[in-house]
Amino acid sequence: MDHLLARLAVVEARVRRAVEVRRAGDPEPDDPFRGLYLSDEAVRRILDEPDALPEPDALPGWDGPAPEGSRLALLARNFGLGGLDVELLLIALAPDLDRRFEPLYGYLNDDVTRRRPSVGLALNLCGVPAVSAGARARLSAAGPLVARGLLLVEEPERPLLSRSLRVPDRVAAYLLGDDTPDPVLVDLLVPGRPGRLPAGALGDLPERLAGALRGDGAGVGSGVGAGSGVGVVPGVGAGSGGEAVPGAGAAVRLVYVREAAGGVALTLGVEALAGAGCGAFVLDLGRLARQADAGALVAAAGREAALAGAGLVAGPVEELGEKPELLRAVAGLPVPVLLAGRAGWDPAWSDRVPLLVEVERLGAAARAALWEAVLGTGVGGAVSAFALTPEQMERAAETARQQAVLGGGPVSEAHVLQGARAQNTSGLERLARRITPGVGWEDLVLPPVVLGQLRELAARARHRDRVLGDWAMRPGGGRGRGVMALFAGDSGTGKTMSAEVIAGALGLDLYTVDLATVVDKYVGETEKNLERIFTEAAGVNGVLLFDEADAVFGKRSEVKDAHDRYANVESAYLLQRMETFDGLAVLATNLRANLDEAFTRRLDLLVDFPLPDAVQRTALWDRCLGLSLPRGEDLDLEFCGRAFELAGGDIRSAAVTAAYLAADAGRPVAMADLVAAVAREYRKLGRLCLESEFGPYVRWAR
């Protein structure tokens, strides 16, 4: 602060000298209407005696070294400002720190309404000719003062020398010692906090990446695509605004970290910048893309990072897929920038050549350690099926703690699961119906073999990080970590319910794909809809259910016309997309024979759901009637199970119909209600109500 005030004192001395010179040659220095009109004498003076510029040697200057930690010196270093830049900035800043400068600038501008310095006045006070191309360039859009948001040249409709200069409030606040981020960046830019990653989770990659950012020649080494780093040492301006020549020892200024869903790219970026001696700000590109003035916000984010001597970690890049100009603006900021995303690097995103880094999702042990750290308890194993970033884990843990406070007890497994599910975005809900599981293993009535297969499917989803990641059991060819199963069987045999049970066992939500949002009569649109579903599902922790899957995953056929060719293209696309899917998907169909055989090879499990036998049907009747429904003494559930060959879904429908009949009659559900309900189901199925099936209860089936 003392250094800043001392420099302002120098500016004040220059202004005083300029005022004295002006008054000495002014025939009417005390004219109360100065600035509101031009007298004949003033016109003659302007034409005949132009203002003489102060001699630079006669102006007071600043020859002493800047004190250690001076904010003005840090600003000059971090933004690459030269001596003239600093002088111009101080002249423009003066009215914001001392009101006495306003009337003085109005007097020197010869206009009492213009109380900020003009370009011409600022150059005059610096002892620089107004026709100096180099000096004028420092105030152009390409100069560091304007380009980096430290100085605003206003009133563009005026001639250049008449335009006003203003320092943004955020810059003035920084110079006065205020580190509060610019209010326009609320919810977009947050300080990065290092220390989230468990020790050794990514080996020595954070240290090697930090070395590349420092430019100490350490490099990033194997496993990382090596683009050329281009830039100056982080936090140090280049003076002329240029960049260092790429090569050995050049500090990397742009890094692209490609990650899988639930990866740690943002956290890695923060750790690497901390290791390089920089602070870090995390920029949310998803929220940025939804802002009307996104371009100005990008510049403000770059200025904020430079003020703090920090770098930017921004992601995910996919959010700016439709706004590549914003991505280029972020990548081109003159601070260290680490971009994160799941897509491959596109050279159109930046003219700079980035350092390319690819990181896998954390292994099972590292993720468990991270959950343990954020929860402080041992219930992290309940969310082993969730692919969450470290930031999402922290938010999930906070949600769990809040739910525990509401419940008046300690954090439980249910609270953690609720917090983890709360991290899912709503993008997939526009394409699929979200179902919160309400059933469990005890609600399934299936043969032991089928139950075993379903439990195996849940185990695959729960342990895939360990098997496919830690144990490297994933084959090559760019295959994902997805788990896919086919549920085949007649309608009502429990396929959808089983998918809900698996989702509940994993603590996930079930997303049922609405075929109306997928199938489109126009060529290529179905594939686009499916791609949107798979893309959204990759970022959501849930079970994706394609009911009536044969409508989408049908057999390829011999090409006889254009319709056959495009139908085959759709199936071929799905075959390829299934290979790279990272989530958990279930295909359910009543017509297994209609599915292309190539799909079955890509499935982890194929589960056949048979029609229930008599014992299972009896159990289904008991489960479907539930515990709350009042039952009459004449119910004969064993007869219902033995006599009526119905699937589980049909039994559930009959039980609901019987409950309505009993409610209407105002009594507990009786055998007559069950028989009448079964008769209605038979008619829906096109079956006859035969005495051989209904036996002594046939009279109620009429």
Short mmCIF file of N, CA, C and O in Angstrom, two decimals, residues 620-621 624-625 629 640 644 646-662 669-682 684-685 694:
data_model
loop_
_atom_site.label_atom_id
_atom_site.label_comp_id
_atom_site.label_asym_id
_atom_site.label_seq_id
_atom_site.Cartn_x
_atom_site.Cartn_y
_atom_site.Cartn_z
N LEU A 620 -45.87 -65.47 -5.50
CA LEU A 620 -46.15 -64.19 -6.14
C LEU A 620 -47.50 -63.63 -5.68
O LEU A 620 -47.63 -62.41 -5.45
N TRP A 621 -48.52 -64.51 -5.58
CA TRP A 621 -49.81 -64.04 -5.09
C TRP A 621 -49.66 -63.44 -3.70
O TRP A 621 -50.22 -62.38 -3.39
N CYS A 624 -47.74 -60.05 -3.95
CA CYS A 624 -48.50 -58.98 -4.62
C CYS A 624 -49.65 -58.46 -3.78
O CYS A 624 -50.02 -57.29 -3.88
N LEU A 625 -50.23 -59.33 -2.95
CA LEU A 625 -51.30 -58.86 -2.06
C LEU A 625 -50.75 -58.01 -0.92
O LEU A 625 -51.46 -57.19 -0.34
N LEU A 629 -52.91 -54.95 2.87
CA LEU A 629 -54.24 -55.23 2.35
C LEU A 629 -54.96 -56.23 3.27
O LEU A 629 -54.45 -57.32 3.52
N CYS A 640 -54.88 -70.63 -6.31
CA CYS A 640 -54.60 -69.62 -7.35
C CYS A 640 -53.26 -69.92 -8.03
O CYS A 640 -53.14 -69.82 -9.25
N PHE A 644 -54.04 -71.12 -11.91
CA PHE A 644 -53.98 -70.03 -12.88
C PHE A 644 -52.54 -69.85 -13.36
O PHE A 644 -51.68 -69.37 -12.60
N LEU A 646 -50.31 -67.83 -14.80
CA LEU A 646 -50.10 -66.41 -15.13
C LEU A 646 -48.65 -66.02 -14.83
O LEU A 646 -48.01 -66.59 -13.94
N ALA A 647 -48.19 -65.02 -15.55
CA ALA A 647 -46.87 -64.45 -15.25
C ALA A 647 -46.99 -63.51 -14.07
O ALA A 647 -48.08 -63.11 -13.65
N GLY A 648 -45.83 -63.13 -13.53
CA GLY A 648 -45.83 -62.28 -12.35
C GLY A 648 -46.53 -60.95 -12.59
O GLY A 648 -47.24 -60.45 -11.71
N GLY A 649 -46.33 -60.35 -13.75
CA GLY A 649 -46.99 -59.09 -14.04
C GLY A 649 -48.50 -59.22 -14.09
O GLY A 649 -49.23 -58.33 -13.64
N ASP A 650 -48.98 -60.35 -14.62
CA ASP A 650 -50.43 -60.57 -14.67
C ASP A 650 -50.98 -60.77 -13.26
O ASP A 650 -52.08 -60.31 -12.94
N ILE A 651 -50.24 -61.48 -12.44
CA ILE A 651 -50.69 -61.69 -11.06
C ILE A 651 -50.77 -60.37 -10.31
O ILE A 651 -51.71 -60.12 -9.56
N ARG A 652 -49.76 -59.49 -10.52
CA ARG A 652 -49.80 -58.19 -9.87
C ARG A 652 -51.03 -57.39 -10.32
O ARG A 652 -51.71 -56.76 -9.50
N SER A 653 -51.33 -57.41 -11.62
CA SER A 653 -52.51 -56.69 -12.12
C SER A 653 -53.79 -57.25 -11.51
O SER A 653 -54.69 -56.49 -11.12
N ALA A 654 -53.86 -58.58 -11.40
CA ALA A 654 -55.06 -59.19 -10.81
C ALA A 654 -55.19 -58.83 -9.33
O ALA A 654 -56.29 -58.57 -8.84
N ALA A 655 -54.06 -58.78 -8.62
CA ALA A 655 -54.11 -58.43 -7.20
C ALA A 655 -54.60 -56.99 -7.02
O ALA A 655 -55.39 -56.70 -6.11
N VAL A 656 -54.15 -56.08 -7.87
CA VAL A 656 -54.59 -54.69 -7.77
C VAL A 656 -56.09 -54.59 -8.08
O VAL A 656 -56.84 -53.88 -7.40
N THR A 657 -56.56 -55.30 -9.10
CA THR A 657 -57.99 -55.29 -9.44
C THR A 657 -58.82 -55.83 -8.28
O THR A 657 -59.88 -55.28 -7.94
N ALA A 658 -58.35 -56.92 -7.65
CA ALA A 658 -59.07 -57.48 -6.51
C ALA A 658 -59.15 -56.49 -5.36
O ALA A 658 -60.17 -56.39 -4.65
N ALA A 659 -58.07 -55.73 -5.16
CA ALA A 659 -58.08 -54.73 -4.09
C ALA A 659 -59.12 -53.65 -4.35
O ALA A 659 -59.82 -53.21 -3.43
N TYR A 660 -59.24 -53.24 -5.61
CA TYR A 660 -60.27 -52.24 -5.94
C TYR A 660 -61.67 -52.80 -5.71
O TYR A 660 -62.57 -52.10 -5.20
N LEU A 661 -61.89 -54.05 -6.08
CA LEU A 661 -63.21 -54.66 -5.87
C LEU A 661 -63.54 -54.74 -4.39
O LEU A 661 -64.68 -54.46 -3.97
N ALA A 662 -62.55 -55.09 -3.58
CA ALA A 662 -62.78 -55.18 -2.14
C ALA A 662 -63.03 -53.79 -1.54
O ALA A 662 -63.90 -53.62 -0.67
N VAL A 669 -60.40 -58.25 1.12
CA VAL A 669 -60.40 -58.92 -0.17
C VAL A 669 -60.75 -60.39 0.04
O VAL A 669 -60.22 -61.07 0.93
N ALA A 670 -61.68 -60.87 -0.79
CA ALA A 670 -62.17 -62.24 -0.66
C ALA A 670 -61.77 -63.05 -1.89
O ALA A 670 -61.31 -62.50 -2.90
N MET A 671 -62.00 -64.37 -1.80
CA MET A 671 -61.67 -65.24 -2.93
C MET A 671 -62.46 -64.84 -4.17
O MET A 671 -61.96 -64.94 -5.29
N ALA A 672 -63.68 -64.38 -3.96
CA ALA A 672 -64.50 -63.95 -5.10
C ALA A 672 -63.84 -62.80 -5.85
O ALA A 672 -63.89 -62.73 -7.08
N ASP A 673 -63.20 -61.90 -5.10
CA ASP A 673 -62.52 -60.78 -5.74
C ASP A 673 -61.33 -61.26 -6.56
O ASP A 673 -61.10 -60.79 -7.69
N LEU A 674 -60.57 -62.22 -6.01
CA LEU A 674 -59.41 -62.72 -6.74
C LEU A 674 -59.84 -63.43 -8.02
O LEU A 674 -59.25 -63.24 -9.09
N VAL A 675 -60.88 -64.25 -7.93
CA VAL A 675 -61.33 -65.00 -9.11
C VAL A 675 -61.86 -64.04 -10.17
O VAL A 675 -61.57 -64.19 -11.36
N ALA A 676 -62.63 -63.05 -9.74
CA ALA A 676 -63.15 -62.07 -10.71
C ALA A 676 -62.00 -61.31 -11.37
O ALA A 676 -62.04 -61.03 -12.57
N ALA A 677 -60.99 -60.98 -10.58
CA ALA A 677 -59.85 -60.26 -11.15
C ALA A 677 -59.09 -61.13 -12.13
O ALA A 677 -58.64 -60.65 -13.20
N VAL A 678 -58.92 -62.42 -11.81
CA VAL A 678 -58.25 -63.33 -12.74
C VAL A 678 -59.04 -63.44 -14.03
O VAL A 678 -58.46 -63.49 -15.14
N ALA A 679 -60.36 -63.51 -13.93
CA ALA A 679 -61.19 -63.60 -15.13
C ALA A 679 -60.98 -62.40 -16.04
O ALA A 679 -60.93 -62.53 -17.27
N ARG A 680 -60.85 -61.23 -15.42
CA ARG A 680 -60.60 -60.03 -16.23
C ARG A 680 -59.23 -60.13 -16.92
O ARG A 680 -59.09 -59.71 -18.08
N GLU A 681 -58.22 -60.64 -16.23
CA GLU A 681 -56.91 -60.81 -16.84
C GLU A 681 -56.97 -61.81 -17.99
O GLU A 681 -56.32 -61.63 -19.03
N TYR A 682 -57.74 -62.88 -17.81
CA TYR A 682 -57.88 -63.86 -18.89
C TYR A 682 -58.47 -63.22 -20.13
O TYR A 682 -58.05 -63.49 -21.26
N LYS A 684 -58.31 -60.10 -21.01
CA LYS A 684 -57.29 -59.23 -21.60
C LYS A 684 -56.28 -60.02 -22.42
O LYS A 684 -55.79 -59.55 -23.45
N LEU A 685 -55.99 -61.24 -21.96
CA LEU A 685 -55.03 -62.09 -22.65
C LEU A 685 -55.66 -62.91 -23.77
O LEU A 685 -54.96 -63.65 -24.48
N PHE A 694 -60.93 -73.00 -13.23
CA PHE A 694 -61.48 -72.24 -12.11
C PHE A 694 -62.13 -73.15 -11.06
O PHE A 694 -62.34 -72.72 -9.93
#
